[in-house]
Short mmCIF file of C-alpha atoms in Angstrom, two decimals:
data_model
loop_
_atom_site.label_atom_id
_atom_site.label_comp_id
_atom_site.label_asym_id
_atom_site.label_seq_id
_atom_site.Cartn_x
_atom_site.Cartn_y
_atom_site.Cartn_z
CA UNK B 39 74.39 115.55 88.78
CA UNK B 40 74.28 119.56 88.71
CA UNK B 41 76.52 121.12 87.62
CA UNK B 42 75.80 124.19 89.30
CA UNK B 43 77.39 123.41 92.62
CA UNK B 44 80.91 122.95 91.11
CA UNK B 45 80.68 118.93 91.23
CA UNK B 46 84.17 117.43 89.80
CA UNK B 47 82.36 115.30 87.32
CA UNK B 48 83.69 116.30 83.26
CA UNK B 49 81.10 118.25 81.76
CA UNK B 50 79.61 116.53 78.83
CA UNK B 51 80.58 112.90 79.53
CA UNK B 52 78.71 110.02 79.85
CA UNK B 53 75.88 109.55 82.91
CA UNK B 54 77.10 106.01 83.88
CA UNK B 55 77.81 106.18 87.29
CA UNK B 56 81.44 105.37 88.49
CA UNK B 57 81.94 101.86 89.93
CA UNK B 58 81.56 100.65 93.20
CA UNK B 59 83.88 101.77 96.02
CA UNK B 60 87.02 99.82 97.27
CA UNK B 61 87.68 100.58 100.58
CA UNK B 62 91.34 101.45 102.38
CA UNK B 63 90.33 100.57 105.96
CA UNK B 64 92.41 103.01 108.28
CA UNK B 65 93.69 101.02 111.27
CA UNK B 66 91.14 100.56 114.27
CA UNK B 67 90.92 103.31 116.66
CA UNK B 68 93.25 105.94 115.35
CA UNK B 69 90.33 108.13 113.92
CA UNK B 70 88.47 107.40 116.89
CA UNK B 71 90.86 108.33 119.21
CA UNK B 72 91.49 111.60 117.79
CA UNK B 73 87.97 112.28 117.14
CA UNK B 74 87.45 111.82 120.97
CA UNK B 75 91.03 114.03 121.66
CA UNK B 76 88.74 116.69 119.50
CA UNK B 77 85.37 116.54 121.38
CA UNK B 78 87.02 117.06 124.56
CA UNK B 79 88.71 119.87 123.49
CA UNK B 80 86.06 121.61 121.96
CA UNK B 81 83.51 121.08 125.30
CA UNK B 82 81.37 118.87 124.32
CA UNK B 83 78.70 119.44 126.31
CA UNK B 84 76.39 121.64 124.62
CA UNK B 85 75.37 121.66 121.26
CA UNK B 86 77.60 124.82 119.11
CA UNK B 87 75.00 127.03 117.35
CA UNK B 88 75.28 126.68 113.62
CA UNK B 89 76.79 129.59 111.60
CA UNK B 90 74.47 129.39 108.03
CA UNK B 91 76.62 131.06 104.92
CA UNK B 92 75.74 130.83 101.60
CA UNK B 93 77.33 127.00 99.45
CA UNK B 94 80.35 127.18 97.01
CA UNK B 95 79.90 128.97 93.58
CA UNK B 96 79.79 127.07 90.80
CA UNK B 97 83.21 126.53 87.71
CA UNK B 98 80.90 126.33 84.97
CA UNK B 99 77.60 127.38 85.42
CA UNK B 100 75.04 129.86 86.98
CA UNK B 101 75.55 129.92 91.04
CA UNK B 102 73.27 128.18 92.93
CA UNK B 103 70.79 129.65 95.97
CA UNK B 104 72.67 130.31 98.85
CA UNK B 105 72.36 127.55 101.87
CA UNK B 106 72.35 126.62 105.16
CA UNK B 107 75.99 125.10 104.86
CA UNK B 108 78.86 126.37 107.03
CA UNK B 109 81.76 126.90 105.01
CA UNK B 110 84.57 125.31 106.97
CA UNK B 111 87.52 127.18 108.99
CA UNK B 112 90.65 127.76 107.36
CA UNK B 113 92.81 124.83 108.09
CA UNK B 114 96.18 123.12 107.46
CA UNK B 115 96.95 122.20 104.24
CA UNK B 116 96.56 118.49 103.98
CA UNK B 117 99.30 116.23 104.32
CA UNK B 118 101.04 115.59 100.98
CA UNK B 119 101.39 111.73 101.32
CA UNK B 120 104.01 110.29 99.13
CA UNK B 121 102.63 107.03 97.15
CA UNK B 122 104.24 104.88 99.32
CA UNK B 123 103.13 106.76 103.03
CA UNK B 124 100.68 105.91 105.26
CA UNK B 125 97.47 107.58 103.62
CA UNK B 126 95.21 105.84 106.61
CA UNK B 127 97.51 107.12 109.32
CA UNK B 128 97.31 111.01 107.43
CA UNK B 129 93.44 111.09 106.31
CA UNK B 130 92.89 109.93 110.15
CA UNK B 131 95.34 112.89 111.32
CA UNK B 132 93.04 115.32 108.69
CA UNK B 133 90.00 113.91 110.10
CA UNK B 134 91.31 115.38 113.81
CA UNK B 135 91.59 118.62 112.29
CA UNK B 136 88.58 118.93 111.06
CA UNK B 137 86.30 117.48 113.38
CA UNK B 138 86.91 120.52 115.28
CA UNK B 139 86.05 122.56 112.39
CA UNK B 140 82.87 120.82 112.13
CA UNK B 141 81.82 121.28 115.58
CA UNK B 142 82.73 125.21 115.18
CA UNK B 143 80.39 124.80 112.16
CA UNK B 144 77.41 123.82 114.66
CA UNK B 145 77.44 120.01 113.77
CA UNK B 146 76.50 118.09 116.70
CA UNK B 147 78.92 116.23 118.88
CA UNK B 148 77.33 112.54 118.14
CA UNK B 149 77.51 113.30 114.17
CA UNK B 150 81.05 114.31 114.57
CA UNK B 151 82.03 111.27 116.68
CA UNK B 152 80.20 108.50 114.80
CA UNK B 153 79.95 109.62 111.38
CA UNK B 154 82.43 111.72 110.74
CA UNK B 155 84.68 109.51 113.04
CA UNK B 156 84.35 106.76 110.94
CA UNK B 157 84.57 108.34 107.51
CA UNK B 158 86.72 105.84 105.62
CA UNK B 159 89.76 106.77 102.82
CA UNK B 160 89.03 105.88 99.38
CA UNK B 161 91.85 105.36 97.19
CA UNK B 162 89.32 104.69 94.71
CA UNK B 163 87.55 108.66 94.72
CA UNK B 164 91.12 109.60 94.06
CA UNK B 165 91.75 107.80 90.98
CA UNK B 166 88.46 108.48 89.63
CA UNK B 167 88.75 112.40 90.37
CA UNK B 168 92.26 112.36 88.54
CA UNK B 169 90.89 110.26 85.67
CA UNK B 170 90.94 112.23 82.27
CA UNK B 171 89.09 110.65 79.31
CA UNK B 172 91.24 109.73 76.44
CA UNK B 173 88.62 110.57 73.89
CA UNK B 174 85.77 112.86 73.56
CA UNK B 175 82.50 111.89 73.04
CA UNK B 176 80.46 112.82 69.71
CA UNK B 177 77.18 114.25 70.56
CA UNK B 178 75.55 112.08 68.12
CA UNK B 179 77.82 109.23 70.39
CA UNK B 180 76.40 110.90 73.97
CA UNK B 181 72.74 110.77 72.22
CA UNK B 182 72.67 107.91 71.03
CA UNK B 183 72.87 106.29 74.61
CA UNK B 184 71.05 109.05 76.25
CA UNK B 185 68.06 108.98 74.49
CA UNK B 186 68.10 105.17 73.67
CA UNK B 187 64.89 103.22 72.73
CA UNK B 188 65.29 101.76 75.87
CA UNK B 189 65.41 104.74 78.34
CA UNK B 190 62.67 106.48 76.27
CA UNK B 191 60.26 103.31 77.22
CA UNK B 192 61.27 103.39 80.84
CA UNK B 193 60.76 106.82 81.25
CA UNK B 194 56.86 106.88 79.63
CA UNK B 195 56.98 103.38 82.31
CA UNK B 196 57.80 106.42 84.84
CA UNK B 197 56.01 108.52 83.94
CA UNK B 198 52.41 106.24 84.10
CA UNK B 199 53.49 104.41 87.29
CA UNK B 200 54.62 107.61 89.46
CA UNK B 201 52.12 109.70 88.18
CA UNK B 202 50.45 111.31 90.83
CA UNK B 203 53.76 112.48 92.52
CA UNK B 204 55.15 114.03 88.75
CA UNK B 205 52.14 115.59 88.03
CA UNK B 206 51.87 117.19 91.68
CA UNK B 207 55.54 118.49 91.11
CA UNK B 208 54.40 119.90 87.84
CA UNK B 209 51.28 121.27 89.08
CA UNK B 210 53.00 122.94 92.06
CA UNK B 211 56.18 123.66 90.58
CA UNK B 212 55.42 124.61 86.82
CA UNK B 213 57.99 122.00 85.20
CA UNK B 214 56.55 119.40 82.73
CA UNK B 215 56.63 115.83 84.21
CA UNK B 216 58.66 114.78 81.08
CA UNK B 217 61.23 117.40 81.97
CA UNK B 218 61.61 116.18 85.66
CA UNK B 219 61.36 112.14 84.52
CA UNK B 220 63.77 112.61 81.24
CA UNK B 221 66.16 114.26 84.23
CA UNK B 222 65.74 111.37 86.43
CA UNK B 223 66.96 108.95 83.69
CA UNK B 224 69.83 111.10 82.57
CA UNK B 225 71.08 111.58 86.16
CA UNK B 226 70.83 107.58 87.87
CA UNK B 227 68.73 105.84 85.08
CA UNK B 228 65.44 106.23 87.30
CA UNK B 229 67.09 105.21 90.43
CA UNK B 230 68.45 101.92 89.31
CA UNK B 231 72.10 103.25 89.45
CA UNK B 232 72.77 106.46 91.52
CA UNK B 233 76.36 105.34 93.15
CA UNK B 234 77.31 102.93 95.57
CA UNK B 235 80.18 105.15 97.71
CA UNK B 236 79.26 106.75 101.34
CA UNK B 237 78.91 110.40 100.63
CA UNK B 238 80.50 110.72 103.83
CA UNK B 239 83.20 108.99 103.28
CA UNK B 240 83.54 110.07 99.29
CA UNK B 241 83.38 113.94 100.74
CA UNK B 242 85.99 113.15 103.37
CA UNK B 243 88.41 111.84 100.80
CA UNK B 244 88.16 114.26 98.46
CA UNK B 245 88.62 117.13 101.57
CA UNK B 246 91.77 115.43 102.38
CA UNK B 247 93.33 114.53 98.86
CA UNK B 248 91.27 116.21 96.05
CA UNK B 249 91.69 118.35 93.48
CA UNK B 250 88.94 121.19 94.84
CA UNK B 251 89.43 120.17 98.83
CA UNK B 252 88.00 123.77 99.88
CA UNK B 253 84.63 123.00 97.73
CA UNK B 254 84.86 119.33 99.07
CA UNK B 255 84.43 120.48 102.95
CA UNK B 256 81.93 122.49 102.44
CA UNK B 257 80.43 119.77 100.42
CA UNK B 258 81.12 117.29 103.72
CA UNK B 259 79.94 119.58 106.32
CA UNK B 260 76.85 119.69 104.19
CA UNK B 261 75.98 116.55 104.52
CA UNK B 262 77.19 116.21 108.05
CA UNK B 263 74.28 118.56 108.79
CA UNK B 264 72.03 116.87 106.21
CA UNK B 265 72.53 113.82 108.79
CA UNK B 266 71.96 116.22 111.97
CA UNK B 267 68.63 117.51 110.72
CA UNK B 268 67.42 113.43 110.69
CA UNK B 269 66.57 113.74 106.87
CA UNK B 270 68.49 110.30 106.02
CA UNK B 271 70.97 108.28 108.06
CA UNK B 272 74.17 108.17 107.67
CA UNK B 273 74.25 104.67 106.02
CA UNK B 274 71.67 105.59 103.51
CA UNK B 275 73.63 108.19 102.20
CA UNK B 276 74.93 106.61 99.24
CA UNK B 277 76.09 108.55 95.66
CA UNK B 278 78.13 109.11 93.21
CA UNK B 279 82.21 109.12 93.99
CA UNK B 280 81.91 113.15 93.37
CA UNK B 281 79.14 113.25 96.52
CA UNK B 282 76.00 113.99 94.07
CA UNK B 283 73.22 111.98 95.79
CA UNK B 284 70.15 109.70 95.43
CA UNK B 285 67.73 109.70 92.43
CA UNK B 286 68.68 113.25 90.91
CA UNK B 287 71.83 113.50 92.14
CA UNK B 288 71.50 116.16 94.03
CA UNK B 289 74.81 117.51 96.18
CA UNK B 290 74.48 117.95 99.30
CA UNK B 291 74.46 121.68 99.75
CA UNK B 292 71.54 121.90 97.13
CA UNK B 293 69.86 119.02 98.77
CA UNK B 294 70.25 121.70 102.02
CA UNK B 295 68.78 124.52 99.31
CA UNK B 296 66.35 122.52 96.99
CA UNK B 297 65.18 119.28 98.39
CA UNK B 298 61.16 118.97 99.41
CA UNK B 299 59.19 116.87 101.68
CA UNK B 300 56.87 116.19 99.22
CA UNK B 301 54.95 112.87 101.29
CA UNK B 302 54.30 114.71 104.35
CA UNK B 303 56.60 112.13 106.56
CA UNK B 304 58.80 114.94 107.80
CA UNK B 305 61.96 113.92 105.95
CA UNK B 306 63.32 114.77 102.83
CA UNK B 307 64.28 111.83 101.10
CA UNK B 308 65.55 111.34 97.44
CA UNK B 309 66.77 108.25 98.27
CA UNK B 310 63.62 106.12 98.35
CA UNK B 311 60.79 108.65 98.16
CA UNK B 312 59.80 109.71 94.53
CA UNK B 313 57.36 112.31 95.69
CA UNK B 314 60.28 113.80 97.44
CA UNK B 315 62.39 112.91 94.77
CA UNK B 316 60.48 114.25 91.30
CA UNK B 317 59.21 117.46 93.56
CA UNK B 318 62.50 118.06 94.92
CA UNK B 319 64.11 118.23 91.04
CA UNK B 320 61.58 120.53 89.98
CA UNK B 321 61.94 122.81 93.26
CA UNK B 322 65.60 123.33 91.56
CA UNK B 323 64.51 124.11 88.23
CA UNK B 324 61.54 126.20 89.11
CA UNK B 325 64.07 128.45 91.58
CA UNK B 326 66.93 128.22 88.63
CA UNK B 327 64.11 130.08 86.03
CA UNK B 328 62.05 127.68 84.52
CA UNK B 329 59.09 129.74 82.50
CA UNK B 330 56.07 127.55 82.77
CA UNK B 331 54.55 126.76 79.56
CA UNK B 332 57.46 127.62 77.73
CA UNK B 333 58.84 125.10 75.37
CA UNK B 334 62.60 124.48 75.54
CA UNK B 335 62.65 125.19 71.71
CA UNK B 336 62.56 123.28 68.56
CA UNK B 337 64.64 121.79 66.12
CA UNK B 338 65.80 124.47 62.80
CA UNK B 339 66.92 124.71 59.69
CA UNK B 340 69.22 127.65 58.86
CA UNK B 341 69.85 129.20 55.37
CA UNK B 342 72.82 128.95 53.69
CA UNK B 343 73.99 131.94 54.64
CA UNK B 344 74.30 131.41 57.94
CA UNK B 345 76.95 132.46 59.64
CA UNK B 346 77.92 129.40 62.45
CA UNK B 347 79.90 131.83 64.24
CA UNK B 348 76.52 133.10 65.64
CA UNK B 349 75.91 129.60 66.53
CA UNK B 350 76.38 130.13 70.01
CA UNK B 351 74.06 130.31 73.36
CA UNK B 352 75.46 133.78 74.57
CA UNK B 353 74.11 134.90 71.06
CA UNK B 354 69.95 135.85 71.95
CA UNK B 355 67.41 137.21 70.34
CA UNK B 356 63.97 136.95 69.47
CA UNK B 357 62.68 134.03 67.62
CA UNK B 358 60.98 135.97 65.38
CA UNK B 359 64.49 138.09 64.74
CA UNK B 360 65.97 134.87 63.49
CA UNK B 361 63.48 133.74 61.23
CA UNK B 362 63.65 137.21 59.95
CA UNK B 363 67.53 135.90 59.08
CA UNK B 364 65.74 132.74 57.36
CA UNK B 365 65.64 130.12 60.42
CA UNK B 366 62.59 127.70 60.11
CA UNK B 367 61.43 125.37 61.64
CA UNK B 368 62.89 121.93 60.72
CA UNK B 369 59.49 120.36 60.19
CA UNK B 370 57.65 123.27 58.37
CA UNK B 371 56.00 124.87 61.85
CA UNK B 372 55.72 128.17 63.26
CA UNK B 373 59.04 128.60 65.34
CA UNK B 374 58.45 128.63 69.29
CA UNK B 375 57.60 132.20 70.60
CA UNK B 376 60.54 132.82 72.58
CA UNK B 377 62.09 136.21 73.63
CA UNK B 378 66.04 135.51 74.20
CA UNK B 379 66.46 132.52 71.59
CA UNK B 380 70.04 131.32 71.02
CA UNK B 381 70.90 128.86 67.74
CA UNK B 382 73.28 125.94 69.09
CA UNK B 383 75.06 123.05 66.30
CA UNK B 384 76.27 120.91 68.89
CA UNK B 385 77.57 119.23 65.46
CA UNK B 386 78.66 121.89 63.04
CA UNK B 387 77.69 123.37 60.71
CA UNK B 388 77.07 119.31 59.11
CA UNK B 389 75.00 118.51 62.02
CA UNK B 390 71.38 119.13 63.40
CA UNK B 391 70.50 123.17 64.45
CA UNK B 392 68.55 123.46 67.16
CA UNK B 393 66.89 127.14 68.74
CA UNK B 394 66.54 127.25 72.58
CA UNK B 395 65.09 129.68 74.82
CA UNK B 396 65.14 130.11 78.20
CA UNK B 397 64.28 126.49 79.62
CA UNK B 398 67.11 125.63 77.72
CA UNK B 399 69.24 127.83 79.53
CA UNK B 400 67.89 126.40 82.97
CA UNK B 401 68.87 122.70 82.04
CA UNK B 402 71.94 123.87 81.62
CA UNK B 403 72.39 124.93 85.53
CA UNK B 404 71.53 121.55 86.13
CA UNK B 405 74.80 120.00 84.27
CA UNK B 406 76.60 122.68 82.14
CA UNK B 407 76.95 120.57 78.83
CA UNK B 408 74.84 121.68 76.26
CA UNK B 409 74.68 117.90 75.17
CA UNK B 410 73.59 117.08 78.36
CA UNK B 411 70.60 120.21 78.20
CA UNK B 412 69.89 118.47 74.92
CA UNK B 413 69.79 114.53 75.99
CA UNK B 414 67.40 116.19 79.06
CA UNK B 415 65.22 118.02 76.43
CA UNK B 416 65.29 115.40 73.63
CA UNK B 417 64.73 112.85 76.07
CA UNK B 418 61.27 114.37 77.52
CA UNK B 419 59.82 115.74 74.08
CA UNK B 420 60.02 111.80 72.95
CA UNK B 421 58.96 110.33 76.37
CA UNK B 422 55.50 112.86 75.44
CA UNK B 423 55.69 110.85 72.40
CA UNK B 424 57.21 113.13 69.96
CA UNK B 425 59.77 112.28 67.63
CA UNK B 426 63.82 112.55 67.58
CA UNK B 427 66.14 114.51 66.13
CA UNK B 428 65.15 114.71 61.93
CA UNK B 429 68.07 116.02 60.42
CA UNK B 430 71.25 113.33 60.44
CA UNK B 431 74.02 113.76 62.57
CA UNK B 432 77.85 113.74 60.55
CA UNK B 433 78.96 110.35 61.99
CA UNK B 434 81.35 109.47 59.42
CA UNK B 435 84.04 112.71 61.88
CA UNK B 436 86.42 110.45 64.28
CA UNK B 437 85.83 112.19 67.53
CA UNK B 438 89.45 113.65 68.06
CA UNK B 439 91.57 112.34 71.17
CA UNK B 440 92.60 114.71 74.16
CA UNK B 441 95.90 114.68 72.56
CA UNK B 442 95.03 115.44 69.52
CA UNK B 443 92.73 118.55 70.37
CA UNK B 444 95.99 119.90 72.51
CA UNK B 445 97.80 119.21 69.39
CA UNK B 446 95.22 121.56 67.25
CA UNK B 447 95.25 124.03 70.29
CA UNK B 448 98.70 124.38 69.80
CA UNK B 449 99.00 124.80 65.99
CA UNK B 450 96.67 127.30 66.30
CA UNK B 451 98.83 129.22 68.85
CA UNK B 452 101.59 128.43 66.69
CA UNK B 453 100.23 130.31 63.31
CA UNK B 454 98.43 133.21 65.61
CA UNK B 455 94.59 132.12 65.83
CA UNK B 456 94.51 132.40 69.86
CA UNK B 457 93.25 129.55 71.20
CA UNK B 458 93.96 129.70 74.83
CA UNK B 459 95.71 127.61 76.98
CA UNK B 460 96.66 124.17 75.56
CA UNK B 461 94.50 121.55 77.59
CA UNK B 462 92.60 118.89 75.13
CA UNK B 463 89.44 121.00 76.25
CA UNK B 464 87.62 122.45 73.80
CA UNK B 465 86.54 125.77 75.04
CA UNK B 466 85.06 129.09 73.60
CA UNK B 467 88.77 130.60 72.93
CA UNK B 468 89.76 127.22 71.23
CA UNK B 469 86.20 127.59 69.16
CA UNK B 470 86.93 131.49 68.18
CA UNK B 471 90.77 130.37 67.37
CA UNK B 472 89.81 127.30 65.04
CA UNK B 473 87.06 129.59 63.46
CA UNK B 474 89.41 132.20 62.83
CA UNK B 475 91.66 129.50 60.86
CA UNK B 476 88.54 128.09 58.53
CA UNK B 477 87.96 131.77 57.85
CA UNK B 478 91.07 131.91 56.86
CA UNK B 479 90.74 128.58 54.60
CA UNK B 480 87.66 130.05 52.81
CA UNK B 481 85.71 127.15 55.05
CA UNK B 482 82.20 127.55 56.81
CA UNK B 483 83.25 128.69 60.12
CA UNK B 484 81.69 126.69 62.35
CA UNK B 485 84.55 126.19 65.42
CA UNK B 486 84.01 122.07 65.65
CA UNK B 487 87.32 120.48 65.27
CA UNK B 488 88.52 117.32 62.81
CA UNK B 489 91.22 115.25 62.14
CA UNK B 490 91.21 117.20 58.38
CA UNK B 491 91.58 120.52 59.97
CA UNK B 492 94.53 119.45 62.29
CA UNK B 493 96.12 117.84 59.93
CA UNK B 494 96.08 120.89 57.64
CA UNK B 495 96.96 122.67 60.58
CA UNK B 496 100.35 120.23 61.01
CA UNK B 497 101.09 120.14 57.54
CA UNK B 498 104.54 121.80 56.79
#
């Protein structure tokens, strides 16, 4: 799902889709009731006119085009249910409150009565939004099921069954078809798994009891107007538990920003429409800076000399300033002519080098993992029938546990390499802290962390 609109899935981790949802079912009437206490008060009678301001900013990435959401009024704080209270009773008693905001907002009475007013709690969004993963995931680990055999065959199956609607996306939009199809199978495995929860009811949950419950309302009243314009019912909105929807997981404030009616029937569906769905996709990416006919870049090979802590995406130049440096092409061609190349070693210094560009960078607003960018890119270039990644990937380095990276980030506090604030995350401080600490072991510099370095780190 993008990244770009601040959605609360972990940057870099898998694309499996959570599991299905298991409903609390709040008692019958009470949200109805109050939803009805609501209407009256806000006269009902006429239709409030819609206040457009632009959709929440982004944590980790680029900021998305502003849209036609209505960013909620300032309300209560929600209730702060003890485990054992009454969460139906309390999301039904948040639900009052912000029905009215809704209405303010310029959603129509009937949405706010019988879709809003029977938005369901889901313990189940909760516990999934909490969840931390224990480990991290290798990128060779992340590519390996990303760009399986078996995804690469289903997406050239794509590709030669919907045809016609990718290559009038591409034609219209400038974004290879193997770029929009390699993004389909990353985000919901082309469309046989994009989430079983209500986004609705997913939303309304996380706007009562989440983590971000300002970016989850705006998120809800999104789709709440999503479901006023007559785009998709309310029961065919179905996603992810983090409200990212249909095919591409879109959210629903870039669905308000991005999404096409590509098949002319007056609705723009990425639910069961691939012509909306594949031109909708490469709407995003051709608004986000997609160059046509630029290539994404290539794989490298970089001279001995080369110092990893340049390694980095916010380090650009031209591509023919780093083969000035000694950067070649990993199978003997002229590098890709691009004007603000970065190097990335997703890897280390032990692992595959890779030079992006631009359309590189524009992935990247679509999920802010530069694994991800590279599953989306890797995954297209062999779905055109190219080949994978040549040089091998270090797979004899034990990914390190969340534990054990706040243990490093700690150590390095400890002997005064600055590595921010200990979290199990590894960040750019926590990359410039560990490199500072192989510099200081005579060690290539390269920021990735190991078991060897933190147990140096811990030794006495």
């Amino acid at each position: 799902m993008p990244s770009f609109i601040a959605s609360p899935r972990p940057v870099g981790r898998s694309t499996a889709l959570p599991l299905a949802a298991q409903r609390a079912h709040a008692p019958a009437g009470v949200a109805g009731v109050a939803l009805a206490a609501a209407l009256a008060l806000s006269g009902c009678a006429s239709t409030p006119s819609a206040t457009p301001t632009s959709s929440a900013k982004p944590v980790a990435a680029a900021p998305a085009a502003p849209t036609q959401t209505a960013s909620p009024t300032p309300a209560a704080a929600p209730l702060q249910a003890s485990p054992d209270a009454d969460h139906a009773a309390g999301f039904a008693q948040w639900l009052t409150t912000f029905s009215a905001q809704a209405l303010e907002a310029g959603i129509r009475p009937a949405t706010v009565r019988d879709v809003l007013g029977k938005a369901q709690w889901l313990p189940r969004v909760v516990e999934l939004d909490r969840a931390q993963p224990e480990f991290t995931r290798t990128p060779w680990a992340y590519l390996d099921s990303a760009v399986s055999p078996q995804r690469i065959a289903q997406g050239q199956a794509q590709l030669a069954a919907h045809s016609a609607a990718l290559q009038a996306a591409a034609a219209r939009y400038g974004v290879p078809a193997s770029i929009v199809t390699a993004i389909w199978g990353m985000e919901s495995n082309y469309g046989s798994n994009f989430g079983t929860f209500r986004t609705v009811d997913a939303l309304a949950t996380l706007a009562y009891e989440g983590r971000r419950r300002g970016w989850a309302q705006t998120e809800l009243l999104a789709a709440l107007r999503i479901i006023d314009q007559g785009d998709i019912a309310a029961d065919r909105m179905i996603g992810s538990w983090a409200g990212a929807m249909g095919h591409t997981q879109f959210l629903p404030s870039v669905f308000l920003a991005y999404a096409v009616d590509a098949d002319g029937d007056g609705h723009r569906d990425i639910w069961g429409s691939v012509p909306d769905v594949t031109a909708s996709t490469a709407h995003f990416l051709a608004r986000s800076g997609w160059k046509p006919g630029e290539p994404w870049g290539a794989e490298v090979q970089l001279p001995p000399t080369f110092d990893h802590a340049r390694a980095d995406p916010a380090v650009r130049q031209t591509a023919a300033q780093w083969e000035a440096e000694g950067v070649r092409s990993i199978d003997g061609a002229p590098l890709p002519d691009l004007a603000g190349a970065s190097v990335v070693t997703p890897a280390g210094a032990r692992g595959p080098a890779f030079l992006v560009g631009n359309n590189f960078r524009t992935i990247l607003r679509y999920n802010n993992s530069v694994n991800y960018a590279l599953g989306v890119a890797l995954l297209a270039r062999q779905i055109d029938g190219g080949g994978p990644v040549a040089a091998p990937w270090p797979r004899d380095i034990e990914p390190l546990s969340r534990a054990q990276l706040q243990a490093l980030q700690e150590a390095l506090n400890r002997q005064g390499f600055a590595a921010g604030t200990p979290d199990g995350v590894m960040g750019p401080a926590t990359r410039a802290g560990l490199r500072g600490y192989q510099r200081s072991l005579g060690v290539v510099a390269d920021g990735y962390p190991t078991l060897e370095l933190l147990q140096k780190l811990q030794a006495p």
